[in-house]
Amino acid sequence: MVTFLSGGTGTPKLLRGADAVFPPAETTVVCNTGDDVELGGHLICPDVDTVLFLGGDELDLDTWWGIADDSTVTDDELHRLAAAAGLDDGPRYLPDERQTAGREIARWRRFSGVAEFMLIGDRDRAVHVTRTSLLDEGRSLTAVTRTLADAFETPWDVLPMSDDPVASIVHTPAGPMHFQEFWVGREGEPTVESVEFRGGADATATDAVLTALDEPVVVGPSNPITSIGPMVSVDGIADALRETPVVAVSPFVEDRVFSGPAAKLLAAEGYEPSTAGVAEAYDFADAFVLDGEDGTDLDRPVVRTDTRLDTEVDARRVAEACQEALEVVA
Ligand code: FO1
């Protein structure tokens, strides 16, 4: 058995070719939910959904989010209506008092659906309507995620990191904003002063997550701050990671990042934006998989390979390196 910790791109790219090394029936994927937002009343869980859609062979592999070839009829109409009504485009974060009203799981991440600032495809939206409706019927996010995984025939056991709300809030000179507002709405441009995982101190890990973390863990080349950081902020998860063998794949080659805002966010949190900074942030990791061109000298065992993840063949190679590293520390 093995457990992967996943954000929205790096770890899913690794999972795409990991099945030859880590059989899906023996694999659990714990997904970040700090990126989740409620948009127009529907809860969107981008990192969970990327894993669900990947496992169901439905993921848009150009963007690594959303469903391939999805239509956008509703999104188009939302924008047409807003323009016709003279309503400004988003992100339209709801007033503070609305952030803690309504369903608890959506705290601190509630946006109006007027001219929605994230592109939601029609089939994708059906997932959010189903998820939100099942939550409103009284099911936990863990139970709903498993139901959706069944519907997509996702081969892994897919778990949200917690059933409690944890919102990744980026602090900028212009004030705090949710990660999705920073990343999608403002194209990752604002200066980042710090990142807060609001709710993390009060959130607990589910029994399902704690059971999964009894197994050896692979942290894919995810963003250490906004993909893995929210998980580590949840009560019980950091302790569980310290107790089990953990191998982490660096999302950097020395100080070159493969993609995304990892460098900016690491620097904002006081870490060097590099493999060395990732190793410092991951004090719970027992070994690392680094790129063959990454000469960083770490204080823990290292397996080197070409860590590009452009194809399934790449992913299999990196998965094999993860297995080799786990054998060293397990
Ligand atoms: N990313 C974008 O850059 N633009 C979008 O409009 C967008 C919409 C979107 C809708 C559903 C979903 O599950 C993900 C979506 N993403 C979009 C990706 C998302 O913002 C991030 O890449 C992840 O949260 C990071 O893991």
GROMACS .gro file of C-alpha atoms and ligand atoms in nm:
model
  356
    1MET     CA    1   0.000   0.000   0.000
    2VAL     CA    2   0.114   0.356  -0.069
    3THR     CA    3  -0.033   0.703  -0.022
    4PHE     CA    4   0.028   1.002  -0.248
    5LEU     CA    5  -0.022   1.361  -0.135
    6SER     CA    6  -0.154   1.559  -0.428
    7GLY     CA    7  -0.202   1.916  -0.539
    8GLY     CA    8  -0.337   2.009  -0.879
    9THR     CA    9  -0.065   1.936  -1.135
   10GLY     CA   10   0.270   1.788  -1.029
   11THR     CA   11   0.143   1.483  -0.843
   12PRO     CA   12  -0.135   1.406  -1.094
   13LYS     CA   13   0.134   1.411  -1.367
   14LEU     CA   14   0.325   1.152  -1.162
   15LEU     CA   15   0.014   0.941  -1.099
   16ARG     CA   16  -0.054   0.923  -1.474
   17GLY     CA   17   0.226   0.670  -1.517
   18ALA     CA   18   0.263   0.535  -1.164
   19ASP     CA   19   0.027   0.237  -1.199
   20ALA     CA   20   0.297   0.000  -1.326
   21VAL     CA   21   0.493   0.067  -1.005
   22PHE     CA   22   0.219   0.137  -0.751
   23PRO     CA   23  -0.094  -0.070  -0.832
   24PRO     CA   24  -0.400   0.163  -0.820
   25ALA     CA   25  -0.601  -0.077  -0.601
   26GLU     CA   26  -0.329  -0.039  -0.337
   27THR     CA   27  -0.295   0.338  -0.375
   28THR     CA   28  -0.465   0.619  -0.185
   29VAL     CA   29  -0.445   0.979  -0.304
   30VAL     CA   30  -0.494   1.247  -0.037
   31CYS     CA   31  -0.582   1.576  -0.206
   32ASN     CA   32  -0.534   1.936  -0.102
   33THR     CA   33  -0.858   2.124  -0.042
   34GLY     CA   34  -0.707   2.463   0.050
   35ASP     CA   35  -0.769   2.573  -0.311
   36ASP     CA   36  -1.140   2.493  -0.296
   37VAL     CA   37  -1.391   2.772  -0.356
   38GLU     CA   38  -1.764   2.815  -0.343
   39LEU     CA   39  -1.865   2.986  -0.666
   40GLY     CA   40  -2.230   3.078  -0.717
   41GLY     CA   41  -2.320   2.842  -0.432
   42HIS     CA   42  -2.135   2.537  -0.566
   43LEU     CA   43  -1.829   2.389  -0.398
   44ILE     CA   44  -1.541   2.341  -0.643
   45CYS     CA   45  -1.252   2.119  -0.532
   46PRO     CA   46  -0.991   2.167  -0.809
   47ASP     CA   47  -0.724   1.931  -0.678
   48VAL     CA   48  -0.969   1.654  -0.589
   49ASP     CA   49  -1.135   1.690  -0.928
   50THR     CA   50  -0.810   1.677  -1.124
   51VAL     CA   51  -0.738   1.339  -0.962
   52LEU     CA   52  -1.096   1.216  -1.017
   53PHE     CA   53  -1.096   1.319  -1.384
   54LEU     CA   54  -0.746   1.181  -1.444
   55GLY     CA   55  -0.843   0.846  -1.296
   56GLY     CA   56  -1.162   0.843  -1.501
   57ASP     CA   57  -0.971   0.928  -1.820
   58GLU     CA   58  -1.172   1.248  -1.857
   59LEU     CA   59  -0.914   1.511  -1.759
   60ASP     CA   60  -0.823   1.793  -1.996
   61LEU     CA   61  -0.453   1.715  -2.033
   62ASP     CA   62  -0.377   2.052  -2.196
   63THR     CA   63  -0.465   2.246  -1.879
   64TRP     CA   64  -0.458   1.968  -1.614
   65TRP     CA   65  -0.794   2.092  -1.482
   66GLY     CA   66  -1.151   2.047  -1.600
   67ILE     CA   67  -1.299   1.783  -1.829
   68ALA     CA   68  -1.159   1.734  -2.181
   69ASP     CA   69  -1.375   1.878  -2.461
   70ASP     CA   70  -1.626   2.018  -2.212
   71SER     CA   71  -1.878   2.273  -2.341
   72THR     CA   72  -1.912   2.614  -2.173
   73VAL     CA   73  -2.275   2.708  -2.244
   74THR     CA   74  -2.357   2.810  -1.886
   75ASP     CA   75  -2.029   2.997  -1.833
   76ASP     CA   76  -2.083   3.187  -2.163
   77GLU     CA   77  -2.435   3.281  -2.059
   78LEU     CA   78  -2.320   3.397  -1.714
   79HIS     CA   79  -2.078   3.636  -1.882
   80ARG     CA   80  -2.337   3.753  -2.138
   81LEU     CA   81  -2.590   3.822  -1.865
   82ALA     CA   82  -2.341   4.011  -1.649
   83ALA     CA   83  -2.233   4.228  -1.942
   84ALA     CA   84  -2.594   4.296  -2.043
   85ALA     CA   85  -2.678   4.390  -1.683
   86GLY     CA   86  -2.370   4.614  -1.649
   87LEU     CA   87  -2.224   4.397  -1.373
   88ASP     CA   88  -1.845   4.402  -1.332
   89ASP     CA   89  -1.646   4.085  -1.389
   90GLY     CA   90  -1.512   3.906  -1.082
   91PRO     CA   91  -1.352   3.787  -0.871
   92ARG     CA   92  -1.650   3.898  -0.661
   93TYR     CA   93  -1.562   3.781  -0.307
   94LEU     CA   94  -1.871   3.786  -0.087
   95PRO     CA   95  -1.887   4.029   0.210
   96ASP     CA   96  -1.713   3.918   0.530
   97GLU     CA   97  -2.033   3.831   0.716
   98ARG     CA   98  -2.131   3.596   0.431
   99GLN     CA   99  -1.798   3.413   0.453
  100THR     CA  100  -1.892   3.243   0.780
  101ALA     CA  101  -2.262   3.198   0.706
  102GLY     CA  102  -2.409   2.899   0.525
  103ARG     CA  103  -2.236   2.565   0.476
  104GLU     CA  104  -1.929   2.544   0.695
  105ILE     CA  105  -1.701   2.368   0.445
  106ALA     CA  106  -1.710   2.681   0.222
  107ARG     CA  107  -1.594   2.928   0.490
  108TRP     CA  108  -1.360   3.209   0.381
  109ARG     CA  109  -1.381   3.111   0.012
  110ARG     CA  110  -1.723   3.222  -0.105
  111PHE     CA  111  -1.749   3.405  -0.436
  112SER     CA  112  -2.048   3.530  -0.626
  113GLY     CA  113  -2.127   3.341  -0.946
  114VAL     CA  114  -2.188   3.665  -1.137
  115ALA     CA  115  -1.950   3.662  -1.438
  116GLU     CA  116  -1.773   3.374  -1.267
  117PHE     CA  117  -1.399   3.434  -1.261
  118MET     CA  118  -1.308   3.068  -1.305
  119LEU     CA  119  -1.407   2.895  -1.627
  120ILE     CA  120  -1.642   2.614  -1.529
  121GLY     CA  121  -1.734   2.373  -1.808
  122ASP     CA  122  -2.085   2.229  -1.826
  123ARG     CA  123  -1.996   1.871  -1.733
  124ASP     CA  124  -1.754   1.999  -1.468
  125ARG     CA  125  -2.038   2.207  -1.322
  126ALA     CA  126  -2.254   1.895  -1.294
  127VAL     CA  127  -1.986   1.753  -1.062
  128HIS     CA  128  -2.001   2.065  -0.843
  129VAL     CA  129  -2.383   2.059  -0.831
  130THR     CA  130  -2.377   1.692  -0.732
  131ARG     CA  131  -2.101   1.741  -0.472
  132THR     CA  132  -2.272   2.043  -0.313
  133SER     CA  133  -2.611   1.875  -0.313
  134LEU     CA  134  -2.476   1.562  -0.144
  135LEU     CA  135  -2.302   1.779   0.117
  136ASP     CA  136  -2.633   1.959   0.176
  137GLU     CA  137  -2.800   1.619   0.216
  138GLY     CA  138  -2.564   1.568   0.512
  139ARG     CA  139  -2.276   1.362   0.372
  140SER     CA  140  -1.914   1.441   0.452
  141LEU     CA  141  -1.671   1.564   0.186
  142THR     CA  142  -1.487   1.231   0.223
  143ALA     CA  143  -1.805   1.032   0.149
  144VAL     CA  144  -1.901   1.259  -0.141
  145THR     CA  145  -1.553   1.234  -0.291
  146ARG     CA  146  -1.569   0.853  -0.278
  147THR     CA  147  -1.912   0.861  -0.444
  148LEU     CA  148  -1.779   1.081  -0.724
  149ALA     CA  149  -1.472   0.856  -0.758
  150ASP     CA  150  -1.707   0.562  -0.811
  151ALA     CA  151  -1.898   0.759  -1.073
  152PHE     CA  152  -1.576   0.838  -1.261
  153GLU     CA  153  -1.439   0.487  -1.205
  154THR     CA  154  -1.125   0.640  -1.058
  155PRO     CA  155  -0.895   0.347  -0.974
  156TRP     CA  156  -0.737   0.496  -0.658
  157ASP     CA  157  -0.901   0.567  -0.324
  158VAL     CA  158  -0.930   0.947  -0.341
  159LEU     CA  159  -0.960   1.142  -0.015
  160PRO     CA  160  -0.989   1.512   0.067
  161MET     CA  161  -0.728   1.610   0.329
  162SER     CA  162  -1.003   1.699   0.580
  163ASP     CA  163  -1.380   1.727   0.615
  164ASP     CA  164  -1.327   2.067   0.778
  165PRO     CA  165  -1.278   2.401   0.600
  166VAL     CA  166  -0.921   2.515   0.536
  167ALA     CA  167  -0.880   2.811   0.300
  168SER     CA  168  -0.548   2.916   0.147
  169ILE     CA  169  -0.541   3.294   0.183
  170VAL     CA  170  -0.263   3.491   0.013
  171HIS     CA  171  -0.164   3.815   0.188
  172THR     CA  172  -0.065   4.090  -0.055
  173PRO     CA  173   0.006   4.464  -0.018
  174ALA     CA  174  -0.351   4.520  -0.145
  175GLY     CA  175  -0.492   4.296   0.130
  176PRO     CA  176  -0.573   3.927   0.174
  177MET     CA  177  -0.727   3.724  -0.107
  178HIS     CA  178  -0.815   3.360  -0.160
  179PHE     CA  179  -0.556   3.159  -0.358
  180GLN     CA  180  -0.791   3.125  -0.658
  181GLU     CA  181  -0.839   3.502  -0.670
  182PHE     CA  182  -0.459   3.543  -0.664
  183TRP     CA  183  -0.390   3.266  -0.917
  184VAL     CA  184  -0.682   3.278  -1.162
  185GLY     CA  185  -0.838   3.619  -1.103
  186ARG     CA  186  -0.510   3.815  -1.073
  187GLU     CA  187  -0.294   3.574  -1.281
  188GLY     CA  188  -0.050   3.520  -0.992
  189GLU     CA  189   0.077   3.877  -1.028
  190PRO     CA  190   0.030   4.040  -0.683
  191THR     CA  191   0.330   4.054  -0.453
  192VAL     CA  192   0.290   3.784  -0.187
  193GLU     CA  193   0.373   3.880   0.171
  194SER     CA  194   0.266   3.554   0.333
  195VAL     CA  195   0.024   3.264   0.299
  196GLU     CA  196  -0.230   3.168   0.563
  197PHE     CA  197  -0.421   2.839   0.589
  198ARG     CA  198  -0.732   2.978   0.749
  199GLY     CA  199  -0.910   2.713   0.955
  200GLY     CA  200  -0.608   2.480   0.958
  201ALA     CA  201  -0.553   2.508   1.335
  202ASP     CA  202  -0.911   2.393   1.400
  203ALA     CA  203  -0.933   2.132   1.124
  204THR     CA  204  -0.874   1.765   1.197
  205ALA     CA  205  -0.758   1.482   0.976
  206THR     CA  206  -1.025   1.222   0.906
  207ASP     CA  207  -0.983   0.861   1.016
  208ALA     CA  208  -0.953   0.771   0.646
  209VAL     CA  209  -0.659   1.011   0.602
  210LEU     CA  210  -0.487   0.895   0.922
  211THR     CA  211  -0.524   0.531   0.812
  212ALA     CA  212  -0.379   0.622   0.471
  213LEU     CA  213  -0.086   0.795   0.642
  214ASP     CA  214   0.004   0.473   0.824
  215GLU     CA  215   0.139   0.362   0.484
  216PRO     CA  216   0.453   0.486   0.308
  217VAL     CA  217   0.392   0.827   0.151
  218VAL     CA  218   0.497   0.983  -0.180
  219VAL     CA  219   0.479   1.362  -0.208
  220GLY     CA  220   0.479   1.436  -0.580
  221PRO     CA  221   0.638   1.752  -0.727
  222SER     CA  222   0.357   1.967  -0.592
  223ASN     CA  223   0.370   2.323  -0.469
  224PRO     CA  224   0.511   2.290  -0.113
  225ILE     CA  225   0.325   2.597   0.013
  226THR     CA  226  -0.024   2.595  -0.139
  227SER     CA  227  -0.060   2.223  -0.219
  228ILE     CA  228   0.116   2.049   0.070
  229GLY     CA  229   0.114   2.338   0.322
  230PRO     CA  230  -0.264   2.323   0.382
  231MET     CA  231  -0.240   1.948   0.452
  232VAL     CA  232   0.043   1.990   0.701
  233SER     CA  233  -0.159   2.263   0.879
  234VAL     CA  234  -0.436   2.012   0.960
  235ASP     CA  235  -0.417   1.866   1.308
  236GLY     CA  236  -0.270   1.517   1.302
  237ILE     CA  237  -0.123   1.518   0.950
  238ALA     CA  238   0.228   1.652   1.028
  239ASP     CA  239   0.264   1.407   1.319
  240ALA     CA  240   0.147   1.118   1.100
  241LEU     CA  241   0.399   1.215   0.830
  242ARG     CA  242   0.681   1.214   1.086
  243GLU     CA  243   0.588   0.857   1.184
  244THR     CA  244   0.583   0.703   0.836
  245PRO     CA  245   0.842   0.679   0.556
  246VAL     CA  246   0.802   0.980   0.325
  247VAL     CA  247   0.967   1.037  -0.013
  248ALA     CA  248   0.927   1.376  -0.182
  249VAL     CA  249   0.992   1.466  -0.545
  250SER     CA  250   1.135   1.816  -0.581
  251PRO     CA  251   0.936   2.045  -0.811
  252PHE     CA  252   1.267   2.227  -0.878
  253VAL     CA  253   1.592   2.151  -1.056
  254GLU     CA  254   1.814   2.341  -0.813
  255ASP     CA  255   1.648   2.686  -0.839
  256ARG     CA  256   1.453   2.626  -1.162
  257VAL     CA  257   1.088   2.539  -1.103
  258PHE     CA  258   0.900   2.321  -1.353
  259SER     CA  259   0.579   2.530  -1.342
  260GLY     CA  260   0.342   2.731  -1.127
  261PRO     CA  261   0.392   2.980  -0.843
  262ALA     CA  262   0.604   2.760  -0.610
  263ALA     CA  263   0.912   2.986  -0.622
  264LYS     CA  264   0.719   3.304  -0.538
  265LEU     CA  265   0.525   3.138  -0.255
  266LEU     CA  266   0.828   2.963  -0.101
  267ALA     CA  267   1.018   3.293  -0.100
  268ALA     CA  268   0.721   3.470   0.064
  269GLU     CA  269   0.725   3.211   0.341
  270GLY     CA  270   1.098   3.262   0.403
  271TYR     CA  271   1.231   2.955   0.220
  272GLU     CA  272   1.487   2.959  -0.057
  273PRO     CA  273   1.296   2.907  -0.385
  274SER     CA  274   1.487   2.591  -0.473
  275THR     CA  275   1.526   2.221  -0.394
  276ALA     CA  276   1.713   2.322  -0.077
  277GLY     CA  277   1.414   2.533   0.032
  278VAL     CA  278   1.172   2.246  -0.040
  279ALA     CA  279   1.384   2.012   0.174
  280GLU     CA  280   1.377   2.267   0.457
  281ALA     CA  281   0.997   2.300   0.428
  282TYR     CA  282   0.959   1.920   0.423
  283ASP     CA  283   1.122   1.841   0.757
  284PHE     CA  284   0.901   1.528   0.764
  285ALA     CA  285   1.051   1.384   0.441
  286ASP     CA  286   1.296   1.096   0.482
  287ALA     CA  287   1.430   1.090   0.124
  288PHE     CA  288   1.408   1.290  -0.196
  289VAL     CA  289   1.386   1.225  -0.567
  290LEU     CA  290   1.583   1.493  -0.750
  291ASP     CA  291   1.653   1.560  -1.114
  292GLY     CA  292   1.978   1.420  -1.253
  293GLU     CA  293   2.093   1.778  -1.315
  294ASP     CA  294   2.015   1.886  -0.959
  295GLY     CA  295   2.338   1.885  -0.761
  296THR     CA  296   2.180   2.008  -0.435
  297ASP     CA  297   2.353   1.848  -0.139
  298LEU     CA  298   2.083   1.733   0.105
  299ASP     CA  299   2.108   1.585   0.454
  300ARG     CA  300   1.877   1.295   0.359
  301PRO     CA  301   1.904   1.011   0.104
  302VAL     CA  302   1.853   1.113  -0.258
  303VAL     CA  303   1.765   0.916  -0.572
  304ARG     CA  304   1.832   1.101  -0.897
  305THR     CA  305   1.653   1.060  -1.229
  306ASP     CA  306   1.519   1.279  -1.507
  307THR     CA  307   1.221   1.433  -1.321
  308ARG     CA  308   1.044   1.577  -1.624
  309LEU     CA  309   0.681   1.459  -1.630
  310ASP     CA  310   0.569   1.532  -1.985
  311THR     CA  311   0.459   1.178  -2.073
  312GLU     CA  312   0.341   0.856  -1.911
  313VAL     CA  313   0.687   0.710  -1.973
  314ASP     CA  314   0.837   1.000  -1.778
  315ALA     CA  315   0.591   0.939  -1.496
  316ARG     CA  316   0.677   0.571  -1.477
  317ARG     CA  317   1.048   0.655  -1.455
  318VAL     CA  318   0.990   0.902  -1.170
  319ALA     CA  319   0.757   0.653  -0.994
  320GLU     CA  320   1.033   0.392  -1.011
  321ALA     CA  321   1.271   0.642  -0.850
  322CYS     CA  322   1.014   0.703  -0.575
  323GLN     CA  323   0.990   0.330  -0.511
  324GLU     CA  324   1.369   0.303  -0.498
  325ALA     CA  325   1.383   0.591  -0.248
  326LEU     CA  326   1.109   0.433  -0.035
  327GLU     CA  327   1.308   0.109  -0.025
  328VAL     CA  328   1.600   0.304   0.121
  329VAL     CA  329   1.397   0.455   0.406
  330ALA     CA  330   1.109   0.210   0.468
  331FO1     N1  331  -0.720   2.768  -1.367
  331FO1     C1  332  -0.707   2.876  -1.444
  331FO1     O1  333  -0.595   2.921  -1.466
  331FO1     N2  334  -0.818   2.940  -1.498
  331FO1     C2  335  -0.944   2.894  -1.479
  331FO1     O2  336  -1.039   2.953  -1.527
  331FO1     C3  337  -0.959   2.777  -1.399
  331FO1     C4  338  -1.083   2.719  -1.376
  331FO1     C5  339  -1.094   2.600  -1.303
  331FO1     C6  340  -1.218   2.538  -1.287
  331FO1     C7  341  -1.228   2.419  -1.219
  331FO1     C8  342  -1.113   2.361  -1.165
  331FO1     O3  343  -1.124   2.245  -1.097
  331FO1     C9  344  -0.989   2.420  -1.179
  331FO1    C10  345  -0.978   2.540  -1.249
  331FO1     N3  346  -0.853   2.601  -1.267
  331FO1    C11  347  -0.842   2.715  -1.345
  331FO1    C12  348  -0.731   2.543  -1.207
  331FO1    C13  349  -0.704   2.590  -1.064
  331FO1     O4  350  -0.711   2.727  -1.051
  331FO1    C14  351  -0.561   2.566  -1.012
  331FO1     O5  352  -0.473   2.533  -1.113
  331FO1    C15  353  -0.554   2.470  -0.902
  331FO1     O6  354  -0.634   2.509  -0.793
  331FO1    C16  355  -0.410   2.452  -0.853
  331FO1     O7  356  -0.400   2.329  -0.809
   0.00000   0.00000   0.00000
